[in-house]
């Protein structure tokens, strides 16, 4: 069964600092990978996704993520964090084939941004 | 444009009471609809999904049920709530062949 691990429950960074949120997945074949962001009391918004091709994918709000098959990782990065980036971030994986669409989410990483 | 409405935003219910959460989608036809639950520190768990009217698939055995009486309406119900039903419930939809991009703003359910 596929699974997603986000090792960091809570990360605090200063505004303007760089950010990297870790995500490791367990999946037998080539996965489809996603990052979502959830602002307090809100639903989720899709930041970016990786299906195939270039392993560095760009998303909205200045985020990017890199797929590393050898490390089973899909870490999210941003070169300079803004206070509005404070939110919870979820990594997710789904089956690249089959007719049953099912996303498996990690437990999330809460990002706090200090002024 | 597509929008998703979910209500109520917050709900406090006693143990043993019934539950009905509603989700409606606008601006699309025949969406695939999903109910997720987010319990504290546990990420998001898929509860139900529906690919069409009257078609419900359950992912985990539980005290809840779902129904889809209309194309763009998805309802989450319970006859008798348990303490363990507390959590943040999110409705989501996607177009057939598309990705899960649209989530409602959620309902925070507290069962006391």
PDB file of C-alpha atoms in Angstrom:
ATOM      1  CA  UNK A   1       0.000   0.000   0.000  1.00  0.00           C
ATOM      2  CA  UNK A   2       1.178   3.475  -0.736  1.00  0.00           C
ATOM      3  CA  UNK A   3       2.104   5.797   2.115  1.00  0.00           C
ATOM      4  CA  UNK A   4       3.464   9.283   2.630  1.00  0.00           C
ATOM      5  CA  UNK A   5       5.726  10.457   5.437  1.00  0.00           C
ATOM      6  CA  UNK A   6       6.296  14.061   6.353  1.00  0.00           C
ATOM      7  CA  UNK A   7       9.014  13.851   9.013  1.00  0.00           C
ATOM      8  CA  UNK A   8       8.608  17.394  10.325  1.00  0.00           C
ATOM      9  CA  UNK A   9       5.410  18.123  12.227  1.00  0.00           C
ATOM     10  CA  UNK A  10       6.235  21.785  12.770  1.00  0.00           C
ATOM     11  CA  UNK A  11       8.824  24.093  11.208  1.00  0.00           C
ATOM     12  CA  UNK A  12       9.560  27.708  12.091  1.00  0.00           C
ATOM     13  CA  UNK A  13      11.445  30.011   9.754  1.00  0.00           C
ATOM     14  CA  UNK A  14      12.097  33.722   9.611  1.00  0.00           C
ATOM     15  CA  UNK A  15      10.524  35.802   6.896  1.00  0.00           C
ATOM     16  CA  UNK A  16      12.881  35.999   3.936  1.00  0.00           C
ATOM     17  CA  UNK A  17      14.632  32.762   4.801  1.00  0.00           C
ATOM     18  CA  UNK A  18      14.625  29.751   2.530  1.00  0.00           C
ATOM     19  CA  UNK A  19      12.322  26.816   3.161  1.00  0.00           C
ATOM     20  CA  UNK A  20      12.411  23.103   2.534  1.00  0.00           C
ATOM     21  CA  UNK A  21       9.618  20.769   3.607  1.00  0.00           C
ATOM     22  CA  UNK A  22      10.379  17.087   3.420  1.00  0.00           C
ATOM     23  CA  UNK A  23       8.210  14.360   1.970  1.00  0.00           C
ATOM     24  CA  UNK A  24       9.003  10.686   1.524  1.00  0.00           C
ATOM     25  CA  UNK A  25       6.707   8.224  -0.146  1.00  0.00           C
ATOM     26  CA  UNK A  26       6.388   4.502  -0.358  1.00  0.00           C
ATOM     27  CA  UNK A  27       5.010   3.200  -3.608  1.00  0.00           C
ATOM     28  CA  UNK A  28       5.800   0.286  -5.856  1.00  0.00           C
ATOM     29  CA  UNK A  29       5.566   1.959  -9.235  1.00  0.00           C
ATOM     30  CA  UNK A  30       5.967   5.500 -10.486  1.00  0.00           C
ATOM     31  CA  UNK A  31       3.762   7.669  -8.326  1.00  0.00           C
ATOM     32  CA  UNK A  32       1.915  10.852  -9.047  1.00  0.00           C
ATOM     33  CA  UNK A  33       2.971  13.333  -6.363  1.00  0.00           C
ATOM     34  CA  UNK A  34       1.316  16.473  -5.049  1.00  0.00           C
ATOM     35  CA  UNK A  35       1.763  19.279  -2.558  1.00  0.00           C
ATOM     36  CA  UNK A  36      -1.223  21.065  -1.038  1.00  0.00           C
ATOM     37  CA  UNK A  37      -1.430  24.056   1.293  1.00  0.00           C
ATOM     38  CA  UNK A  38      -4.121  24.628   3.903  1.00  0.00           C
ATOM     39  CA  UNK A  39      -4.584  28.023   5.489  1.00  0.00           C
ATOM     40  CA  UNK A  40      -6.180  28.089   8.960  1.00  0.00           C
ATOM     41  CA  UNK A  41      -9.825  27.013   8.878  1.00  0.00           C
ATOM     42  CA  UNK A  42      -9.780  26.587   5.116  1.00  0.00           C
ATOM     43  CA  UNK A  43      -9.793  23.831   2.574  1.00  0.00           C
ATOM     44  CA  UNK A  44      -6.759  22.685   0.641  1.00  0.00           C
ATOM     45  CA  UNK A  45      -5.227  24.337  -2.380  1.00  0.00           C
ATOM     46  CA  UNK A  46      -3.099  22.481  -4.871  1.00  0.00           C
ATOM     47  CA  UNK A  47       0.412  23.979  -5.045  1.00  0.00           C
ATOM     48  CA  UNK A  48       2.026  21.705  -7.601  1.00  0.00           C
ATOM     49  CA  UNK A  49       2.137  18.187  -8.961  1.00  0.00           C
ATOM     50  CA  UNK A  50       4.588  15.792 -10.542  1.00  0.00           C
ATOM     51  CA  UNK A  51       3.631  13.127 -13.038  1.00  0.00           C
ATOM     52  CA  UNK A  52       6.676  12.579 -15.230  1.00  0.00           C
ATOM     53  CA  UNK A  53       9.440  14.379 -17.100  1.00  0.00           C
ATOM     54  CA  UNK A  54      11.501  17.132 -15.537  1.00  0.00           C
ATOM     55  CA  UNK A  55      12.004  16.210 -11.886  1.00  0.00           C
ATOM     56  CA  UNK A  56      11.926  19.848 -10.767  1.00  0.00           C
ATOM     57  CA  UNK A  57       8.399  21.190 -10.937  1.00  0.00           C
ATOM     58  CA  UNK A  58       7.237  24.738 -10.428  1.00  0.00           C
ATOM     59  CA  UNK A  59       4.039  25.604  -8.634  1.00  0.00           C
ATOM     60  CA  UNK A  60       2.020  28.584  -7.562  1.00  0.00           C
ATOM     61  CA  UNK A  61       3.119  31.179  -5.019  1.00  0.00           C
ATOM     62  CA  UNK A  62       6.802  30.715  -5.856  1.00  0.00           C
ATOM     63  CA  UNK A  63       7.029  27.117  -4.652  1.00  0.00           C
ATOM     64  CA  UNK A  64       8.912  24.321  -6.362  1.00  0.00           C
ATOM     65  CA  UNK A  65       9.481  20.649  -5.622  1.00  0.00           C
ATOM     66  CA  UNK A  66      12.019  18.105  -6.729  1.00  0.00           C
ATOM     67  CA  UNK A  67      11.297  14.443  -7.329  1.00  0.00           C
ATOM     68  CA  UNK A  68      14.177  12.158  -6.401  1.00  0.00           C
ATOM     69  CA  UNK A  69      13.390   8.564  -7.221  1.00  0.00           C
ATOM     70  CA  UNK A  70      16.567   7.216  -5.556  1.00  0.00           C
ATOM     71  CA  UNK A  71      15.528   8.792  -2.267  1.00  0.00           C
ATOM     72  CA  UNK A  72      11.767   8.304  -2.679  1.00  0.00           C
ATOM     73  CA  UNK A  73      11.407  11.982  -1.898  1.00  0.00           C
ATOM     74  CA  UNK A  74       9.443  14.946  -3.165  1.00  0.00           C
ATOM     75  CA  UNK A  75      10.595  17.917  -1.088  1.00  0.00           C
ATOM     76  CA  UNK A  76       8.944  21.306  -1.347  1.00  0.00           C
ATOM     77  CA  UNK A  77      11.105  24.428  -1.485  1.00  0.00           C
ATOM     78  CA  UNK A  78      10.818  28.167  -1.577  1.00  0.00           C
ATOM     79  CA  UNK A  79      13.831  30.495  -1.767  1.00  0.00           C
ATOM     80  CA  UNK A  80      12.334  33.303   0.326  1.00  0.00           C
ATOM     81  CA  UNK A  81       9.393  32.789   2.650  1.00  0.00           C
ATOM     82  CA  UNK A  82       6.696  35.416   3.122  1.00  0.00           C
ATOM     83  CA  UNK A  83       4.583  35.808   6.241  1.00  0.00           C
ATOM     84  CA  UNK A  84       1.528  34.792   4.199  1.00  0.00           C
ATOM     85  CA  UNK A  85       3.092  31.360   3.629  1.00  0.00           C
ATOM     86  CA  UNK A  86       2.308  30.398   7.220  1.00  0.00           C
ATOM     87  CA  UNK A  87      -0.021  27.428   6.834  1.00  0.00           C
ATOM     88  CA  UNK A  88      -0.079  23.651   6.931  1.00  0.00           C
ATOM     89  CA  UNK A  89       1.421  21.789   4.011  1.00  0.00           C
ATOM     90  CA  UNK A  90       0.452  18.322   2.864  1.00  0.00           C
ATOM     91  CA  UNK A  91       2.270  15.972   0.551  1.00  0.00           C
ATOM     92  CA  UNK A  92       0.162  13.398  -1.273  1.00  0.00           C
ATOM     93  CA  UNK A  93       0.583  10.467  -3.645  1.00  0.00           C
ATOM     94  CA  UNK A  94      -1.736   8.561  -5.905  1.00  0.00           C
ATOM     95  CA  UNK A  95      -1.670   5.616  -8.206  1.00  0.00           C
ATOM     96  CA  UNK A  96      -0.529   6.540 -11.693  1.00  0.00           C
ATOM     97  CA  UNK A  97      -2.710   3.857 -13.194  1.00  0.00           C
ATOM     98  CA  UNK A  98      -5.993   2.148 -12.569  1.00  0.00           C
ATOM     99  CA  UNK A  99      -9.489   3.529 -12.496  1.00  0.00           C
ATOM    100  CA  UNK A 100      -9.756   4.121  -8.790  1.00  0.00           C
ATOM    101  CA  UNK A 101      -8.604   7.638  -8.038  1.00  0.00           C
ATOM    102  CA  UNK A 102      -7.368   7.803  -4.468  1.00  0.00           C
ATOM    103  CA  UNK A 103      -5.010  10.321  -2.917  1.00  0.00           C
ATOM    104  CA  UNK A 104      -2.991   9.297   0.118  1.00  0.00           C
ATOM    105  CA  UNK A 105      -1.933  12.261   2.242  1.00  0.00           C
ATOM    106  CA  UNK A 106       0.861  12.727   4.714  1.00  0.00           C
ATOM    107  CA  UNK A 107       0.079  14.043   8.181  1.00  0.00           C
ATOM    108  CA  UNK A 108       1.161  17.521   7.275  1.00  0.00           C
ATOM    109  CA  UNK A 109       3.831  20.025   8.279  1.00  0.00           C
ATOM    110  CA  UNK A 110       2.790  23.200  10.049  1.00  0.00           C
ATOM    111  CA  UNK A 111       4.840  26.192   8.960  1.00  0.00           C
ATOM    112  CA  UNK A 112       5.248  29.193  11.244  1.00  0.00           C
ATOM    113  CA  UNK A 113       6.874  32.328   9.851  1.00  0.00           C
ATOM    114  CA  UNK A 114       8.537  34.744  12.258  1.00  0.00           C
ATOM    115  CA  UNK A 115       8.758  38.437  11.317  1.00  0.00           C
TER     116      UNK A 115
ATOM    117  CA  UNK B   1     -16.279  29.395 -12.607  1.00  0.00           C
ATOM    118  CA  UNK B   2     -16.458  26.374 -10.364  1.00  0.00           C
ATOM    119  CA  UNK B   3     -17.211  26.799  -6.679  1.00  0.00           C
ATOM    120  CA  UNK B   4     -17.794  24.420  -3.838  1.00  0.00           C
ATOM    121  CA  UNK B   5     -19.990  25.186  -0.857  1.00  0.00           C
ATOM    122  CA  UNK B   6     -19.826  23.344   2.398  1.00  0.00           C
ATOM    123  CA  UNK B   7     -21.854  23.975   5.525  1.00  0.00           C
ATOM    124  CA  UNK B   8     -22.044  24.489   8.366  1.00  0.00           C
ATOM    125  CA  UNK B   9     -18.576  25.843   9.106  1.00  0.00           C
ATOM    126  CA  UNK B  10     -18.657  24.689  12.715  1.00  0.00           C
ATOM    127  CA  UNK B  11     -20.880  22.280  14.549  1.00  0.00           C
ATOM    128  CA  UNK B  12     -21.048  21.090  18.142  1.00  0.00           C
ATOM    129  CA  UNK B  13     -23.139  17.999  18.701  1.00  0.00           C
ATOM    130  CA  UNK B  14     -23.748  15.709  21.667  1.00  0.00           C
ATOM    131  CA  UNK B  15     -22.807  12.055  21.527  1.00  0.00           C
ATOM    132  CA  UNK B  16     -25.651   9.992  20.086  1.00  0.00           C
ATOM    133  CA  UNK B  17     -27.168  12.814  18.048  1.00  0.00           C
ATOM    134  CA  UNK B  18     -27.598  12.642  14.251  1.00  0.00           C
ATOM    135  CA  UNK B  19     -25.413  14.445  11.730  1.00  0.00           C
ATOM    136  CA  UNK B  20     -25.921  15.889   8.304  1.00  0.00           C
ATOM    137  CA  UNK B  21     -23.225  17.826   6.460  1.00  0.00           C
ATOM    138  CA  UNK B  22     -23.908  19.118   3.004  1.00  0.00           C
ATOM    139  CA  UNK B  23     -21.639  19.906   0.091  1.00  0.00           C
ATOM    140  CA  UNK B  24     -22.701  21.400  -3.218  1.00  0.00           C
ATOM    141  CA  UNK B  25     -20.696  22.175  -6.305  1.00  0.00           C
ATOM    142  CA  UNK B  26     -21.442  24.817  -8.904  1.00  0.00           C
ATOM    143  CA  UNK B  27     -20.131  25.404 -12.376  1.00  0.00           C
ATOM    144  CA  UNK B  28     -19.554  21.825 -13.406  1.00  0.00           C
ATOM    145  CA  UNK B  29     -21.432  18.688 -14.349  1.00  0.00           C
ATOM    146  CA  UNK B  30     -20.951  15.112 -13.225  1.00  0.00           C
ATOM    147  CA  UNK B  31     -18.123  15.857 -10.791  1.00  0.00           C
ATOM    148  CA  UNK B  32     -16.361  13.166  -8.808  1.00  0.00           C
ATOM    149  CA  UNK B  33     -17.062  14.039  -5.164  1.00  0.00           C
ATOM    150  CA  UNK B  34     -15.088  13.207  -2.039  1.00  0.00           C
ATOM    151  CA  UNK B  35     -15.454  13.419   1.734  1.00  0.00           C
ATOM    152  CA  UNK B  36     -12.255  13.603   3.786  1.00  0.00           C
ATOM    153  CA  UNK B  37     -11.786  13.793   7.524  1.00  0.00           C
ATOM    154  CA  UNK B  38      -8.861  15.504   9.161  1.00  0.00           C
ATOM    155  CA  UNK B  39      -8.327  14.476  12.761  1.00  0.00           C
ATOM    156  CA  UNK B  40      -5.754  16.256  14.886  1.00  0.00           C
ATOM    157  CA  UNK B  41      -2.247  15.090  13.987  1.00  0.00           C
ATOM    158  CA  UNK B  42      -3.512  12.444  11.596  1.00  0.00           C
ATOM    159  CA  UNK B  43      -3.587  14.047   8.185  1.00  0.00           C
ATOM    160  CA  UNK B  44      -6.467  13.584   5.805  1.00  0.00           C
ATOM    161  CA  UNK B  45      -8.364  10.343   5.564  1.00  0.00           C
ATOM    162  CA  UNK B  46     -10.612   9.562   2.622  1.00  0.00           C
ATOM    163  CA  UNK B  47     -14.054   8.549   3.873  1.00  0.00           C
ATOM    164  CA  UNK B  48     -16.265   8.344   0.777  1.00  0.00           C
ATOM    165  CA  UNK B  49     -16.200   9.135  -2.891  1.00  0.00           C
ATOM    166  CA  UNK B  50     -18.836   9.225  -5.581  1.00  0.00           C
ATOM    167  CA  UNK B  51     -18.544   9.131  -9.350  1.00  0.00           C
ATOM    168  CA  UNK B  52     -22.244   9.733  -9.994  1.00  0.00           C
ATOM    169  CA  UNK B  53     -25.735  10.085  -8.556  1.00  0.00           C
ATOM    170  CA  UNK B  54     -26.487   7.304  -6.113  1.00  0.00           C
ATOM    171  CA  UNK B  55     -22.980   5.826  -6.448  1.00  0.00           C
ATOM    172  CA  UNK B  56     -21.071   5.787  -3.175  1.00  0.00           C
ATOM    173  CA  UNK B  57     -17.812   4.060  -2.326  1.00  0.00           C
ATOM    174  CA  UNK B  58     -16.676   3.778   1.261  1.00  0.00           C
ATOM    175  CA  UNK B  59     -13.003   3.669   2.052  1.00  0.00           C
ATOM    176  CA  UNK B  60     -13.076   2.789   5.727  1.00  0.00           C
ATOM    177  CA  UNK B  61     -15.641   1.123   7.983  1.00  0.00           C
ATOM    178  CA  UNK B  62     -17.141   3.709  10.253  1.00  0.00           C
ATOM    179  CA  UNK B  63     -20.125   5.255  11.892  1.00  0.00           C
ATOM    180  CA  UNK B  64     -20.829   7.526   8.941  1.00  0.00           C
ATOM    181  CA  UNK B  65     -22.652   7.227   5.630  1.00  0.00           C
ATOM    182  CA  UNK B  66     -22.795   9.309   2.479  1.00  0.00           C
ATOM    183  CA  UNK B  67     -25.399   9.970  -0.160  1.00  0.00           C
ATOM    184  CA  UNK B  68     -25.535  11.743  -3.490  1.00  0.00           C
ATOM    185  CA  UNK B  69     -29.150  12.612  -4.228  1.00  0.00           C
ATOM    186  CA  UNK B  70     -28.301  15.050  -7.009  1.00  0.00           C
ATOM    187  CA  UNK B  71     -25.428  15.429  -9.455  1.00  0.00           C
ATOM    188  CA  UNK B  72     -23.779  18.267  -7.555  1.00  0.00           C
ATOM    189  CA  UNK B  73     -24.815  17.461  -4.002  1.00  0.00           C
ATOM    190  CA  UNK B  74     -22.951  15.224  -1.582  1.00  0.00           C
ATOM    191  CA  UNK B  75     -24.176  14.592   1.957  1.00  0.00           C
ATOM    192  CA  UNK B  76     -22.364  13.080   4.920  1.00  0.00           C
ATOM    193  CA  UNK B  77     -24.572  11.628   7.642  1.00  0.00           C
ATOM    194  CA  UNK B  78     -24.639   9.733  10.862  1.00  0.00           C
ATOM    195  CA  UNK B  79     -27.538   8.344  12.863  1.00  0.00           C
ATOM    196  CA  UNK B  80     -25.662   8.470  16.166  1.00  0.00           C
ATOM    197  CA  UNK B  81     -22.442  10.409  16.590  1.00  0.00           C
ATOM    198  CA  UNK B  82     -19.491   9.073  18.555  1.00  0.00           C
ATOM    199  CA  UNK B  83     -16.761  11.055  20.276  1.00  0.00           C
ATOM    200  CA  UNK B  84     -14.330   9.700  17.703  1.00  0.00           C
ATOM    201  CA  UNK B  85     -16.306  11.370  14.912  1.00  0.00           C
ATOM    202  CA  UNK B  86     -14.892  14.736  15.951  1.00  0.00           C
ATOM    203  CA  UNK B  87     -12.683  16.315  13.334  1.00  0.00           C
ATOM    204  CA  UNK B  88     -12.472  18.620  10.388  1.00  0.00           C
ATOM    205  CA  UNK B  89     -14.515  17.394   7.430  1.00  0.00           C
ATOM    206  CA  UNK B  90     -13.628  18.447   3.947  1.00  0.00           C
ATOM    207  CA  UNK B  91     -15.594  18.009   0.761  1.00  0.00           C
ATOM    208  CA  UNK B  92     -13.702  17.990  -2.501  1.00  0.00           C
ATOM    209  CA  UNK B  93     -14.388  17.466  -6.172  1.00  0.00           C
ATOM    210  CA  UNK B  94     -12.615  16.898  -9.414  1.00  0.00           C
ATOM    211  CA  UNK B  95     -13.559  16.558 -13.030  1.00  0.00           C
ATOM    212  CA  UNK B  96     -13.366  13.083 -14.490  1.00  0.00           C
ATOM    213  CA  UNK B  97      -9.795  12.691 -15.716  1.00  0.00           C
ATOM    214  CA  UNK B  98      -8.623  15.687 -13.715  1.00  0.00           C
ATOM    215  CA  UNK B  99      -6.845  16.085 -10.411  1.00  0.00           C
ATOM    216  CA  UNK B 100      -8.241  16.883  -6.967  1.00  0.00           C
ATOM    217  CA  UNK B 101      -7.889  20.655  -6.986  1.00  0.00           C
ATOM    218  CA  UNK B 102     -11.059  21.939  -5.397  1.00  0.00           C
ATOM    219  CA  UNK B 103     -11.793  21.667  -1.708  1.00  0.00           C
ATOM    220  CA  UNK B 104     -14.516  23.207   0.398  1.00  0.00           C
ATOM    221  CA  UNK B 105     -13.678  25.349   3.388  1.00  0.00           C
ATOM    222  CA  UNK B 106     -14.537  22.506   5.746  1.00  0.00           C
ATOM    223  CA  UNK B 107     -16.726  21.817   8.748  1.00  0.00           C
ATOM    224  CA  UNK B 108     -15.214  21.623  12.214  1.00  0.00           C
ATOM    225  CA  UNK B 109     -17.266  19.031  14.086  1.00  0.00           C
ATOM    226  CA  UNK B 110     -16.948  18.676  17.832  1.00  0.00           C
ATOM    227  CA  UNK B 111     -18.785  15.786  19.441  1.00  0.00           C
ATOM    228  CA  UNK B 112     -19.146  16.250  23.194  1.00  0.00           C
TER     229      UNK B 112
END
